[in-house]
XYZ file of C-alpha atoms in Angstrom:
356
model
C 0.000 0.000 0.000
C 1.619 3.415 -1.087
C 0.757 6.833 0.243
C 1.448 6.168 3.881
C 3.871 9.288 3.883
C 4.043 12.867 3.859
C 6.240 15.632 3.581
C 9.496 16.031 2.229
C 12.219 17.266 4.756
C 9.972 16.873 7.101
C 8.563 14.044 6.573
C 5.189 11.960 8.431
C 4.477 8.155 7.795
C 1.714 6.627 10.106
C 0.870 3.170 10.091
C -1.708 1.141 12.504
C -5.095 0.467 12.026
C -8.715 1.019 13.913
C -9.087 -2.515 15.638
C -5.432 -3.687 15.430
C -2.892 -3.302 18.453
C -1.761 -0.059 17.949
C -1.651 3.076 15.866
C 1.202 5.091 15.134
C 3.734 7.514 13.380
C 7.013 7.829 12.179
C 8.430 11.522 11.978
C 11.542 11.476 9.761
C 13.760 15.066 9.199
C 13.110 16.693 12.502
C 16.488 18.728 13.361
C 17.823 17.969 16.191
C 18.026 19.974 19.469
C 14.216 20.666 19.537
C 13.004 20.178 22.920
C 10.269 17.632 23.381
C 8.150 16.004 26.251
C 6.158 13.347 25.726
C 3.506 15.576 27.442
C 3.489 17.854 24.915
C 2.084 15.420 22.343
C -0.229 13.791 24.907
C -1.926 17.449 25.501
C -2.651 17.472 21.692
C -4.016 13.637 21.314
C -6.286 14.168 24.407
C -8.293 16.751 22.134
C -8.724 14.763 19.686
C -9.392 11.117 21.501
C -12.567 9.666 21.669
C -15.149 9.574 24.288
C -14.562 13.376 25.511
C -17.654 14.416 25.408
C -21.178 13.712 24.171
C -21.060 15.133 20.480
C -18.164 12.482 20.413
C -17.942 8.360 20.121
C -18.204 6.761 23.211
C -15.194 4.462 22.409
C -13.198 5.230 25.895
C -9.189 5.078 24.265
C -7.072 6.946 26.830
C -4.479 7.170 23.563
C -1.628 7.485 25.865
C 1.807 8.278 23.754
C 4.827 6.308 24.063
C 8.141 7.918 22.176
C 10.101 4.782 21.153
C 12.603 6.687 19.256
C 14.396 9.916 18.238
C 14.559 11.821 21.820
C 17.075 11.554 24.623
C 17.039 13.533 27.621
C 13.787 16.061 26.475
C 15.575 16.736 22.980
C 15.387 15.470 19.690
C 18.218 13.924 18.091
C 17.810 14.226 14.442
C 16.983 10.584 14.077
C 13.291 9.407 13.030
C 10.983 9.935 16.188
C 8.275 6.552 16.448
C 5.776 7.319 18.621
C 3.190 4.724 19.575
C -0.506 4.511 20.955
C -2.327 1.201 21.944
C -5.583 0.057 21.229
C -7.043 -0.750 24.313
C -11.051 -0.383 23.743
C -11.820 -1.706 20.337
C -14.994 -3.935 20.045
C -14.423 -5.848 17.000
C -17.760 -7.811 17.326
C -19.760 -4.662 16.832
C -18.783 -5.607 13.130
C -18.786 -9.083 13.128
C -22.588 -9.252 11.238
C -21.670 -6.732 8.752
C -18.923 -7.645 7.801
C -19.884 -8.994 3.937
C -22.047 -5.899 3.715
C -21.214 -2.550 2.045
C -21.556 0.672 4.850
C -22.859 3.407 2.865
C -20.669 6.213 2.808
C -17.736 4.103 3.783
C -14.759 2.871 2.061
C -15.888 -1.119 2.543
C -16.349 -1.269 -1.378
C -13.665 0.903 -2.753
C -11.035 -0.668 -0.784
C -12.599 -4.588 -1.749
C -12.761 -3.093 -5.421
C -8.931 -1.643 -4.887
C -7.350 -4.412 -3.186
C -9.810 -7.309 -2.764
C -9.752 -7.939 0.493
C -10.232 -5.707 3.570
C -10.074 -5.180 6.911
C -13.618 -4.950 8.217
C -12.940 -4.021 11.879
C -14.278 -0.260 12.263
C -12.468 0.492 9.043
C -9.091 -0.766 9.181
C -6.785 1.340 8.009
C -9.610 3.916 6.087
C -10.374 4.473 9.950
C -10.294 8.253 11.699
C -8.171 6.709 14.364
C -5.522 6.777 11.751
C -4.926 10.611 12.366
C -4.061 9.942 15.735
C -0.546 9.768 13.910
C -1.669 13.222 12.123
C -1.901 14.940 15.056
C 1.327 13.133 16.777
C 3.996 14.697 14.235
C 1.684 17.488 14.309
C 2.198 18.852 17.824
C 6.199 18.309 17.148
C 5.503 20.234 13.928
C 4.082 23.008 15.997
C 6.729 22.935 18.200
C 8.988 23.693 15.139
C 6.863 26.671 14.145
C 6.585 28.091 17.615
C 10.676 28.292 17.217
C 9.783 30.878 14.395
C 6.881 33.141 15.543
C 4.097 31.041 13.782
C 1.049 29.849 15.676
C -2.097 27.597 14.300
C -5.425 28.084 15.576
C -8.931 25.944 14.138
C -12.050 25.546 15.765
C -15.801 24.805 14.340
C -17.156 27.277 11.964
C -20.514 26.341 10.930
C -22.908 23.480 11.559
C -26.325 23.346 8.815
C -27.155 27.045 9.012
C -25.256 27.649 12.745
C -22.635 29.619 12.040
C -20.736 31.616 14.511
C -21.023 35.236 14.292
C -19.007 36.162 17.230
C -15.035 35.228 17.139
C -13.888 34.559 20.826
C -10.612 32.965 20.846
C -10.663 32.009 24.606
C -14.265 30.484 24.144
C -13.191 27.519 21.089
C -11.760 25.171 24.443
C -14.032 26.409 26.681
C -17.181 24.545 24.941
C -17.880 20.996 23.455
C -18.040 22.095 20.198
C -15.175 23.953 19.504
C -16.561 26.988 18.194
C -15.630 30.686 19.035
C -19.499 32.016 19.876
C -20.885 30.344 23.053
C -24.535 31.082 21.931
C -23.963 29.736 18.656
C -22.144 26.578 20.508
C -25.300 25.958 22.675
C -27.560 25.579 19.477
C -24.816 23.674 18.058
C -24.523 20.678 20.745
C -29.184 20.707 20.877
C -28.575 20.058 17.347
C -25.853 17.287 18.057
C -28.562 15.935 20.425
C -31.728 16.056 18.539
C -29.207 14.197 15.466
C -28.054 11.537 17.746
C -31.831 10.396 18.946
C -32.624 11.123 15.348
C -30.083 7.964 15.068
C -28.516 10.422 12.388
C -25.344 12.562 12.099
C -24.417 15.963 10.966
C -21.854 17.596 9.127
C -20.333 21.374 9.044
C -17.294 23.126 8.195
C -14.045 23.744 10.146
C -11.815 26.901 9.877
C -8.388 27.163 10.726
C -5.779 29.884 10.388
C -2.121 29.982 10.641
C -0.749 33.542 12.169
C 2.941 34.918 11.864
C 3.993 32.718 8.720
C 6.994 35.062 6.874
C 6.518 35.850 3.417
C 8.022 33.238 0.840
C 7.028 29.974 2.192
C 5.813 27.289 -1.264
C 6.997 26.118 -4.468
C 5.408 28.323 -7.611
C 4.387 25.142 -9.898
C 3.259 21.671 -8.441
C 4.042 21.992 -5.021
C 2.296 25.653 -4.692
C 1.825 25.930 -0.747
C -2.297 26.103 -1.439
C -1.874 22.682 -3.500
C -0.083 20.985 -0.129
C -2.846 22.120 1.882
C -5.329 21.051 -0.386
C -3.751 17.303 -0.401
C -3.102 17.992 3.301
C -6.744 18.558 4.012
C -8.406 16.258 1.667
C -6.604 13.121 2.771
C -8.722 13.997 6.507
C -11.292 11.145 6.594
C -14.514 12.895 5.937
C -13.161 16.151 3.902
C -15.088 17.077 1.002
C -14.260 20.656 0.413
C -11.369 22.711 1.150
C -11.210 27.036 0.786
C -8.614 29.155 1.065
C -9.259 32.692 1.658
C -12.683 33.666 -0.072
C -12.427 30.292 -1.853
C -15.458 29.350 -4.131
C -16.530 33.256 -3.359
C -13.947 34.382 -5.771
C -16.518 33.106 -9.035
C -18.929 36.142 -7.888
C -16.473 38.413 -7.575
C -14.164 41.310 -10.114
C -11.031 41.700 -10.137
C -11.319 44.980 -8.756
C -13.369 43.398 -5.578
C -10.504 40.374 -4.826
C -7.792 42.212 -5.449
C -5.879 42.976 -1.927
C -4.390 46.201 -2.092
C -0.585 46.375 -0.785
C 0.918 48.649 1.761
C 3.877 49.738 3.897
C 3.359 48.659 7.420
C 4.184 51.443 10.371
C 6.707 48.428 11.210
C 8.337 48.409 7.765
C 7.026 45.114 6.318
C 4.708 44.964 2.912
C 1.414 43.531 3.580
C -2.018 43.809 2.294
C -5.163 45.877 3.409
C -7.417 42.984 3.151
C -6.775 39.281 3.198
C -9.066 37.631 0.233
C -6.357 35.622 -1.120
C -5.941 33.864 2.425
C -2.436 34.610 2.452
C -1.011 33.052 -0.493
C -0.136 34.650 -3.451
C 1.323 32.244 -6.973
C 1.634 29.201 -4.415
C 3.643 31.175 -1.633
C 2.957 32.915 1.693
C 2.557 36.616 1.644
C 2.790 37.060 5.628
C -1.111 37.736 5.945
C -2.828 35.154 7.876
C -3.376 31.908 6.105
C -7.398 31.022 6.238
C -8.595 27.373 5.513
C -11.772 26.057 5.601
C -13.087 22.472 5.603
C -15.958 20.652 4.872
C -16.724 18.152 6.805
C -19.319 15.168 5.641
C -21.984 14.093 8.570
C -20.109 10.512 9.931
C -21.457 7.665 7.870
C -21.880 5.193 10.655
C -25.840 5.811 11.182
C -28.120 3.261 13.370
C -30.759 3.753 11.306
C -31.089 1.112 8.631
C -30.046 1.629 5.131
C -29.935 -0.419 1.520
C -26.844 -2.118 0.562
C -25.490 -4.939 -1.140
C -23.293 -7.613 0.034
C -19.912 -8.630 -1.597
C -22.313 -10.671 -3.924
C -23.867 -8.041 -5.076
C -27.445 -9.190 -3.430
C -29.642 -6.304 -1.902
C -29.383 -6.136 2.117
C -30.445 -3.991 4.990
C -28.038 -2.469 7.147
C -28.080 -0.912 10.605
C -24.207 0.378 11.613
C -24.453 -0.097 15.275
C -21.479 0.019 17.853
C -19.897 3.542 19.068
C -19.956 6.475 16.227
C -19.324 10.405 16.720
C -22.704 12.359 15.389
C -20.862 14.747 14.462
C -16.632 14.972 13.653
C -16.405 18.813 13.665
C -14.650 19.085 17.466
C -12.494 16.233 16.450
C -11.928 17.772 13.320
C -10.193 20.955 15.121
C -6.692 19.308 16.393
C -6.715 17.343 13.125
C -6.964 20.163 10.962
C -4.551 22.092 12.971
C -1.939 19.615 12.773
C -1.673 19.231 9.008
C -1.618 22.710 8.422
C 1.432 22.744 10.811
C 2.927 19.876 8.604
C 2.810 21.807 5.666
C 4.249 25.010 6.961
C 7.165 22.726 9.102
C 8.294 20.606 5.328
C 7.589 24.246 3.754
C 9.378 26.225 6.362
C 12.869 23.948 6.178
C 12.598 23.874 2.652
C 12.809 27.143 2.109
C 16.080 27.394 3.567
C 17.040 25.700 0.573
C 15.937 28.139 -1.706
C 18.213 30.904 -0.970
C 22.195 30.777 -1.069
């Protein structure tokens, strides 16, 4: 199976799958020197684990980190960092009478017509626990860009027709949902609820910004910075639609309306009055704020039953039962965060490449 990896210099392979041991990554081209605790990564997989609230699975996984390589003594070495989390509440027999049936909105047939024979517990390897690896390399990614002035922030934009209209920074971790309006949050998680006796699941769209990233950051042809975070967002379980800056707004607009004026900051740098292009500019950073948004699909794995097919091909009835988020937005959040920090940590050390 290829496509396990990514990055260049710095580089992220996970491996594991949903109902197997353990997941896992492998972060290759960190420098060395960068100081690292294990509880530094632990503080970014506990926002993303399961069973942390109820807009969330109930699957209780205390995803507790083990380093098995590439730090000594609270530093990294240079060498490829492993870092390790154990499966310790899978129930594999929630599966065990759909196994020969097709999930709708699942990869079960893709990956039987791909490779002809799957794993059928939770997902295998198509599984969202697979990101736990995502957001491993992620947080030492972060750390990287800290080092430089540049800080990531995501949280939960929009729900159906919720969207928040209030930004509070301090709020996003203060409520279940993630979201930077505490009113809007409120009618967020009723909606979770009604969903979830609804036996049904919602979708919505996650933003997330990157603050303080210098000018010059990309590659101008196939590796344009807005291309990376397109592959870096799609490849999320569940992503269906990635913006950056005004994004699909741009088809209703003029020139003369997108067009982002530049000026002379009081501080000396060249920036722009307005931030459209969602800072990138020919597949490089410009130093405004780079603005993402995602859209999330509402989780496939619904109680309610559904028409399928079996391996066969014969019509069936399905019912996905077992332990299922309603909704992946507050999940989403830490994800998100940490593959935008992969991009900018591969972009940021190869750009000191570029230059004599």
């Amino acid at each position: 199976m290829a496509g396990n990896s990514f990055g260049q210099i710095f580089r992220l392979t996970t491996w594991g799958e949903s109902h197997g041991p353990a997941v896992g990554c492998t972060v290759d081209g960190c420098p060395s020197g960068l100081p690292l605790e294990p509880e530094t990564i632990q503080r970014e997989l506990d926002r993303r684990r399961v069973g942390q609230s109820k807009v969330s699975s109930q699957r209780q996984e205390p995803d507790q980190v083990q380093i098995l390589s590439g730090v000594f003594e609270g530093r990294t070495t240079g060498s490829p960092i492993t870092m390790l989390v154990f499966n310790t509440d899978a129930k594999s027999g929630h599966y065990e009478n759909i196994k020969d049936l097709y999930r709708p909105g699942h990869a079960d047939y893709s990956w039987d017509a791909k490779y002809g024979f799957r794993d059928w517990r939770g997902g295998g390897r198509s599984s969202a626990r697979e990101t736990i690896g995502r957001v491993a390399g992620g947080a030492i990614a972060r750390l990287l860009l800290a080092r430089e002035g540049i800080s990531i922030i995501a949280y939960t934009l929009q729900m159906g027709d919720l969207c928040a209209e209030v930004f509070d920074e301090d709020e996003i971790e203060r409520n279940i949902m993630r979201c930077p309006d505490a009113r809007v949050a409120a009618l967020m998680v009723e909606r979770v609820d009604q969903a979830r006796r609804s036996l049904d699941s919602l979708g919505g769209i996650v933003e997330v910004r990157a603050r303080g990233v210098p000018p010059g950051l990309g590659e101008p042809v196939f590796d344009k910075l807005q291309a990376e975070i397109g592959k870096a967002m799609f490849s999320i379980p569940a992503i269906k639609g990635v913006e950056i800056g005004e994004g699909f707004g741009v088809a209703g607009l003029r020139g003369s309306e997108h067009n982002d004026p530049f000026v002379r900051r009081e501080d000396g740098r060249i920036g722009t009055v307005s931030n459209r292009h969602g800072g990138i500019l020919g597949g490089i950073s410009t130093g405004e704020e780079i603005v993402v948004r995602l859209a999330a699909k509402p989780p496939a794995s619904i109680a309610q039953a559904q028409q399928t097919v079996d391996r066969e091909g014969n019509a069936a009835t399905i019912e996905v039962r077992g332990r299922h988020d309603p909704t992946v937005l507050p999940r989403l959040v830490p994800v998100a965060e940490a593959m935008l920090a992969l991009v900018l940590a591969d972009h940021l050390l190869r750009q000191r490449t570029a230059r004599v």
